[in-house]
Each structure stands twice: as structure tokens, then as C-alpha cells.
Coordinates of C-alpha atoms in Angstrom, one line a residue:
X1 CA 0.0 0.0 0.1
X2 CA 1.4 3.5 -0.9
X3 CA 0.0 6.5 0.9
X4 CA 0.8 9.8 -0.9
X5 CA 0.8 12.7 1.7
X6 CA 2.4 15.2 -0.6
X7 CA 0.6 18.7 -0.6
X8 CA -0.7 18.1 2.8
X9 CA 0.2 20.6 5.7
X10 CA 1.3 19.1 9.2
X11 CA -0.2 17.4 11.1
X12 CA -2.3 15.9 8.2
X13 CA 0.5 13.5 6.9
X14 CA 1.3 12.0 10.4
X15 CA -2.3 11.7 11.4
X16 CA -3.2 9.9 7.9
X17 CA -0.3 7.6 8.4
X18 CA -1.1 6.7 11.9
X19 CA -4.7 5.9 11.0
X20 CA -3.5 3.5 8.4
X21 CA -1.1 1.8 10.5
X22 CA -3.9 0.8 12.8
X23 CA -4.9 -1.6 9.9
X24 CA -1.6 -3.3 9.6
X25 CA -1.1 -6.9 10.7
X26 CA 2.3 -8.1 11.9
X27 CA 4.8 -8.1 9.1
X28 CA 2.8 -5.9 6.7
X29 CA 4.4 -2.8 5.2
X30 CA 3.0 0.6 4.2
X31 CA 4.9 3.0 2.0
X32 CA 4.4 6.8 2.6
X33 CA 5.5 9.8 0.5
X34 CA 5.9 13.0 2.3
X35 CA 7.0 16.5 1.3
X36 CA 9.1 16.6 4.4
X37 CA 11.1 14.4 6.6
X38 CA 8.6 13.1 9.2
X39 CA 10.7 13.7 12.3
X40 CA 7.8 13.6 14.8
X41 CA 6.5 10.5 13.0
X42 CA 9.8 8.6 13.6
X43 CA 9.5 9.2 17.2
X44 CA 6.0 7.7 17.4
X45 CA 7.0 4.7 15.0
X46 CA 9.8 4.1 17.4
X47 CA 7.6 4.1 20.4
X48 CA 5.0 1.9 18.8
X49 CA 7.6 -0.6 17.7
X50 CA 7.3 -0.1 13.8
X51 CA 10.4 -0.6 11.7
X52 CA 11.0 2.1 9.2
X53 CA 13.4 3.0 6.2
X54 CA 13.4 6.5 4.6
X55 CA 14.6 7.2 1.2
X56 CA 15.3 10.8 -0.2
X57 CA 13.7 11.0 -3.9
X58 CA 14.9 13.3 -6.7
X59 CA 11.9 15.7 -6.3
X60 CA 12.8 16.6 -2.8
X61 CA 10.2 14.4 -1.1
X62 CA 10.7 11.4 1.1
X63 CA 9.7 7.9 0.7
X64 CA 9.2 6.0 4.2
X65 CA 8.6 2.2 4.3
X66 CA 7.1 1.3 7.6
X67 CA 6.6 -2.4 8.8
X68 CA 4.7 -3.6 11.7
X69 CA 7.1 -5.7 13.7
X70 CA 6.1 -8.7 15.8
X71 CA 7.9 -7.5 19.0

């Protein structure tokens, strides 16, 4: 699943992402695309036990792949 959050003002990207994460099962992944690096989201993901990886895209946006871990 890809969630394109580009063009949204904070905190909308984070709220949309957290809502979608609630639907993930262990081992499932969601990819989000944001205009900015989601610093506050990283803190939340770490606290909730999600794995995440960020790639900077050529257009200046960021692709974040988030996986629900089983821990």
C-alpha cells in the first residue's frame, strides 16, 4: 500500500499515516510519500515498535517504508 501525503500541511500527513498503521497486521508494510522528512512520526513509530526506512527522492520528497514488527 502506498499513501501519498504530498501537498498536505502538518499534522495531516502524520495523522493519515497513524490511521493507516492501525490496519496493519504483523509483517505488513505501508509506504508513505511526504514532502518533508517526518521527524515527529519517527519518534511515534519507534515508541509503537514499527520498523522504518527512509529514502530521499529526486523531487525533494521522502519515501518512508514502515513495517509492523512482531515484537
